[in-house]
């Protein structure tokens, strides 16, 4: 006993899927990831402003792609973003005043931006795939 399943009607779909996976999708997904990294930097800036951190603009601007103090490292499948401004860690995590005086609580803007991105990124991915999928079907 056996069965024959004819997939010939799907050959065009499989061809388009393969083409998309090898070229178009990789390029589009890389562009999407870069956009997500830029959006994360925007979330960090928003979190800095929302928390009322004292800012001489150096800190805020360092979370902008292209700024000399911005960290922007990209590989084929990831982006590492951040800032090289030395005092950002103290603003985020907290610090003692000069001379070991009182403790200044950190604003934890980084963690707030990470939580927001962790919440929003799956939605971004879903929207992107829903827009992309009809182009290959």
PDB file of C-alpha atoms in Angstrom:
ATOM      1  CA  UNK A   1       0.000   0.000   0.000  1.00  0.00           C
ATOM      2  CA  UNK A   2       1.366   3.467  -0.831  1.00  0.00           C
ATOM      3  CA  UNK A   3       0.400   6.989  -1.585  1.00  0.00           C
ATOM      4  CA  UNK A   4       1.677   9.547  -4.037  1.00  0.00           C
ATOM      5  CA  UNK A   5       1.716  13.179  -3.061  1.00  0.00           C
ATOM      6  CA  UNK A   6       2.154  15.648  -5.892  1.00  0.00           C
ATOM      7  CA  UNK A   7       3.903  18.858  -4.868  1.00  0.00           C
ATOM      8  CA  UNK A   8       4.329  20.175  -8.402  1.00  0.00           C
ATOM      9  CA  UNK A   9       1.804  22.932  -7.792  1.00  0.00           C
ATOM     10  CA  UNK A  10       4.073  24.235  -5.052  1.00  0.00           C
ATOM     11  CA  UNK A  11       7.280  24.252  -7.089  1.00  0.00           C
ATOM     12  CA  UNK A  12       7.036  27.998  -7.770  1.00  0.00           C
ATOM     13  CA  UNK A  13       6.471  28.671  -4.066  1.00  0.00           C
ATOM     14  CA  UNK A  14       9.505  26.564  -3.124  1.00  0.00           C
ATOM     15  CA  UNK A  15      11.635  28.302  -5.771  1.00  0.00           C
ATOM     16  CA  UNK A  16      10.630  31.750  -4.476  1.00  0.00           C
ATOM     17  CA  UNK A  17      11.173  30.670  -0.874  1.00  0.00           C
ATOM     18  CA  UNK A  18      14.668  29.411  -1.681  1.00  0.00           C
ATOM     19  CA  UNK A  19      15.536  32.592  -3.589  1.00  0.00           C
ATOM     20  CA  UNK A  20      14.270  34.734  -0.735  1.00  0.00           C
ATOM     21  CA  UNK A  21      16.183  32.755   1.864  1.00  0.00           C
ATOM     22  CA  UNK A  22      19.449  32.983  -0.001  1.00  0.00           C
ATOM     23  CA  UNK A  23      19.501  36.616  -1.044  1.00  0.00           C
ATOM     24  CA  UNK A  24      16.581  38.943  -0.512  1.00  0.00           C
ATOM     25  CA  UNK A  25      15.621  37.798   2.963  1.00  0.00           C
ATOM     26  CA  UNK A  26      19.148  38.005   4.341  1.00  0.00           C
ATOM     27  CA  UNK A  27      19.540  41.557   3.034  1.00  0.00           C
ATOM     28  CA  UNK A  28      16.100  42.619   4.274  1.00  0.00           C
ATOM     29  CA  UNK A  29      16.622  40.989   7.661  1.00  0.00           C
ATOM     30  CA  UNK A  30      19.993  42.731   8.100  1.00  0.00           C
ATOM     31  CA  UNK A  31      18.309  46.051   7.321  1.00  0.00           C
ATOM     32  CA  UNK A  32      15.557  45.171   9.790  1.00  0.00           C
ATOM     33  CA  UNK A  33      18.105  44.377  12.528  1.00  0.00           C
ATOM     34  CA  UNK A  34      19.901  47.664  11.925  1.00  0.00           C
ATOM     35  CA  UNK A  35      16.570  49.468  12.260  1.00  0.00           C
ATOM     36  CA  UNK A  36      15.888  47.605  15.509  1.00  0.00           C
ATOM     37  CA  UNK A  37      19.313  48.640  16.858  1.00  0.00           C
ATOM     38  CA  UNK A  38      18.593  52.268  15.994  1.00  0.00           C
ATOM     39  CA  UNK A  39      15.169  51.973  17.626  1.00  0.00           C
ATOM     40  CA  UNK A  40      16.834  50.604  20.772  1.00  0.00           C
ATOM     41  CA  UNK A  41      19.167  53.607  20.879  1.00  0.00           C
ATOM     42  CA  UNK A  42      16.077  55.826  20.623  1.00  0.00           C
ATOM     43  CA  UNK A  43      14.523  53.921  23.536  1.00  0.00           C
ATOM     44  CA  UNK A  44      17.663  54.534  25.602  1.00  0.00           C
ATOM     45  CA  UNK A  45      17.522  58.260  24.816  1.00  0.00           C
ATOM     46  CA  UNK A  46      13.827  58.374  25.751  1.00  0.00           C
ATOM     47  CA  UNK A  47      14.522  56.563  29.028  1.00  0.00           C
ATOM     48  CA  UNK A  48      17.297  59.058  29.863  1.00  0.00           C
ATOM     49  CA  UNK A  49      14.932  61.973  29.261  1.00  0.00           C
ATOM     50  CA  UNK A  50      11.983  60.374  31.098  1.00  0.00           C
ATOM     51  CA  UNK A  51      14.074  59.872  34.207  1.00  0.00           C
ATOM     52  CA  UNK A  52      15.201  63.485  34.309  1.00  0.00           C
ATOM     53  CA  UNK A  53      18.908  62.713  34.284  1.00  0.00           C
ATOM     54  CA  UNK A  54      21.153  65.765  34.295  1.00  0.00           C
ATOM     55  CA  UNK A  55      22.576  65.731  30.816  1.00  0.00           C
ATOM     56  CA  UNK A  56      25.058  67.986  29.084  1.00  0.00           C
ATOM     57  CA  UNK A  57      23.963  66.353  25.800  1.00  0.00           C
ATOM     58  CA  UNK A  58      27.150  64.279  25.673  1.00  0.00           C
ATOM     59  CA  UNK A  59      25.398  61.323  27.307  1.00  0.00           C
ATOM     60  CA  UNK A  60      22.225  61.624  25.238  1.00  0.00           C
ATOM     61  CA  UNK A  61      24.039  62.152  21.945  1.00  0.00           C
ATOM     62  CA  UNK A  62      26.366  59.216  22.604  1.00  0.00           C
ATOM     63  CA  UNK A  63      23.358  56.956  22.047  1.00  0.00           C
ATOM     64  CA  UNK A  64      23.088  58.071  18.431  1.00  0.00           C
ATOM     65  CA  UNK A  65      24.600  56.072  15.567  1.00  0.00           C
ATOM     66  CA  UNK A  66      27.492  58.003  14.101  1.00  0.00           C
ATOM     67  CA  UNK A  67      28.360  59.968  17.245  1.00  0.00           C
ATOM     68  CA  UNK A  68      32.069  59.587  18.109  1.00  0.00           C
ATOM     69  CA  UNK A  69      31.178  58.285  21.586  1.00  0.00           C
ATOM     70  CA  UNK A  70      28.633  55.777  20.267  1.00  0.00           C
ATOM     71  CA  UNK A  71      29.406  52.058  20.267  1.00  0.00           C
ATOM     72  CA  UNK A  72      28.190  50.472  17.041  1.00  0.00           C
ATOM     73  CA  UNK A  73      29.580  47.022  16.273  1.00  0.00           C
ATOM     74  CA  UNK A  74      27.878  44.899  13.653  1.00  0.00           C
ATOM     75  CA  UNK A  75      28.485  41.340  12.581  1.00  0.00           C
ATOM     76  CA  UNK A  76      26.638  39.293  10.006  1.00  0.00           C
ATOM     77  CA  UNK A  77      23.818  38.558  12.459  1.00  0.00           C
ATOM     78  CA  UNK A  78      24.033  40.965  15.395  1.00  0.00           C
ATOM     79  CA  UNK A  79      24.533  44.529  16.522  1.00  0.00           C
ATOM     80  CA  UNK A  80      26.236  45.674  19.697  1.00  0.00           C
ATOM     81  CA  UNK A  81      25.267  49.198  20.641  1.00  0.00           C
ATOM     82  CA  UNK A  82      26.071  51.445  23.547  1.00  0.00           C
ATOM     83  CA  UNK A  83      28.197  54.386  24.609  1.00  0.00           C
ATOM     84  CA  UNK A  84      31.796  55.077  25.531  1.00  0.00           C
ATOM     85  CA  UNK A  85      30.985  58.064  27.769  1.00  0.00           C
ATOM     86  CA  UNK A  86      32.758  57.237  31.034  1.00  0.00           C
ATOM     87  CA  UNK A  87      30.117  58.449  33.498  1.00  0.00           C
ATOM     88  CA  UNK A  88      27.085  56.689  31.993  1.00  0.00           C
ATOM     89  CA  UNK A  89      27.569  53.644  34.224  1.00  0.00           C
ATOM     90  CA  UNK A  90      27.395  55.906  37.295  1.00  0.00           C
ATOM     91  CA  UNK A  91      24.223  57.640  36.100  1.00  0.00           C
ATOM     92  CA  UNK A  92      22.591  54.289  35.350  1.00  0.00           C
ATOM     93  CA  UNK A  93      23.795  52.239  38.336  1.00  0.00           C
ATOM     94  CA  UNK A  94      24.245  54.924  41.007  1.00  0.00           C
ATOM     95  CA  UNK A  95      27.303  56.334  42.753  1.00  0.00           C
ATOM     96  CA  UNK A  96      28.650  57.993  45.875  1.00  0.00           C
ATOM     97  CA  UNK A  97      29.221  61.712  45.812  1.00  0.00           C
ATOM     98  CA  UNK A  98      32.829  62.899  45.788  1.00  0.00           C
ATOM     99  CA  UNK A  99      34.732  61.997  48.885  1.00  0.00           C
ATOM    100  CA  UNK A 100      32.549  58.956  49.557  1.00  0.00           C
ATOM    101  CA  UNK A 101      29.608  61.017  50.775  1.00  0.00           C
ATOM    102  CA  UNK A 102      25.981  60.187  50.226  1.00  0.00           C
ATOM    103  CA  UNK A 103      24.682  57.659  47.727  1.00  0.00           C
ATOM    104  CA  UNK A 104      23.018  58.904  44.535  1.00  0.00           C
ATOM    105  CA  UNK A 105      20.582  56.285  43.267  1.00  0.00           C
ATOM    106  CA  UNK A 106      20.969  55.353  39.614  1.00  0.00           C
ATOM    107  CA  UNK A 107      18.149  55.974  37.184  1.00  0.00           C
ATOM    108  CA  UNK A 108      18.412  52.537  35.554  1.00  0.00           C
ATOM    109  CA  UNK A 109      17.580  53.969  32.150  1.00  0.00           C
ATOM    110  CA  UNK A 110      19.464  51.147  30.403  1.00  0.00           C
ATOM    111  CA  UNK A 111      17.444  48.403  32.055  1.00  0.00           C
ATOM    112  CA  UNK A 112      14.212  50.266  31.242  1.00  0.00           C
ATOM    113  CA  UNK A 113      15.163  50.464  27.565  1.00  0.00           C
ATOM    114  CA  UNK A 114      16.157  46.768  27.518  1.00  0.00           C
ATOM    115  CA  UNK A 115      12.806  45.768  29.072  1.00  0.00           C
ATOM    116  CA  UNK A 116      10.943  47.860  26.515  1.00  0.00           C
ATOM    117  CA  UNK A 117      12.899  46.350  23.626  1.00  0.00           C
ATOM    118  CA  UNK A 118      12.353  42.824  24.957  1.00  0.00           C
ATOM    119  CA  UNK A 119       8.634  43.573  24.973  1.00  0.00           C
ATOM    120  CA  UNK A 120       8.474  45.320  21.588  1.00  0.00           C
ATOM    121  CA  UNK A 121      10.974  43.335  19.490  1.00  0.00           C
ATOM    122  CA  UNK A 122       8.742  40.257  19.024  1.00  0.00           C
ATOM    123  CA  UNK A 123       6.004  42.583  17.755  1.00  0.00           C
ATOM    124  CA  UNK A 124       8.431  44.184  15.286  1.00  0.00           C
ATOM    125  CA  UNK A 125       9.477  40.747  14.049  1.00  0.00           C
ATOM    126  CA  UNK A 126       5.883  39.607  13.620  1.00  0.00           C
ATOM    127  CA  UNK A 127       4.950  42.718  11.618  1.00  0.00           C
ATOM    128  CA  UNK A 128       8.048  42.308   9.437  1.00  0.00           C
ATOM    129  CA  UNK A 129       7.358  38.650   8.688  1.00  0.00           C
ATOM    130  CA  UNK A 130       3.684  39.314   8.003  1.00  0.00           C
ATOM    131  CA  UNK A 131       4.710  41.973   5.491  1.00  0.00           C
ATOM    132  CA  UNK A 132       7.444  39.825   3.963  1.00  0.00           C
ATOM    133  CA  UNK A 133       5.587  36.494   3.710  1.00  0.00           C
ATOM    134  CA  UNK A 134       3.061  37.545   1.026  1.00  0.00           C
ATOM    135  CA  UNK A 135       5.921  38.534  -1.268  1.00  0.00           C
ATOM    136  CA  UNK A 136       7.080  34.913  -1.479  1.00  0.00           C
ATOM    137  CA  UNK A 137       3.749  33.099  -1.524  1.00  0.00           C
TER     138      UNK A 137
END
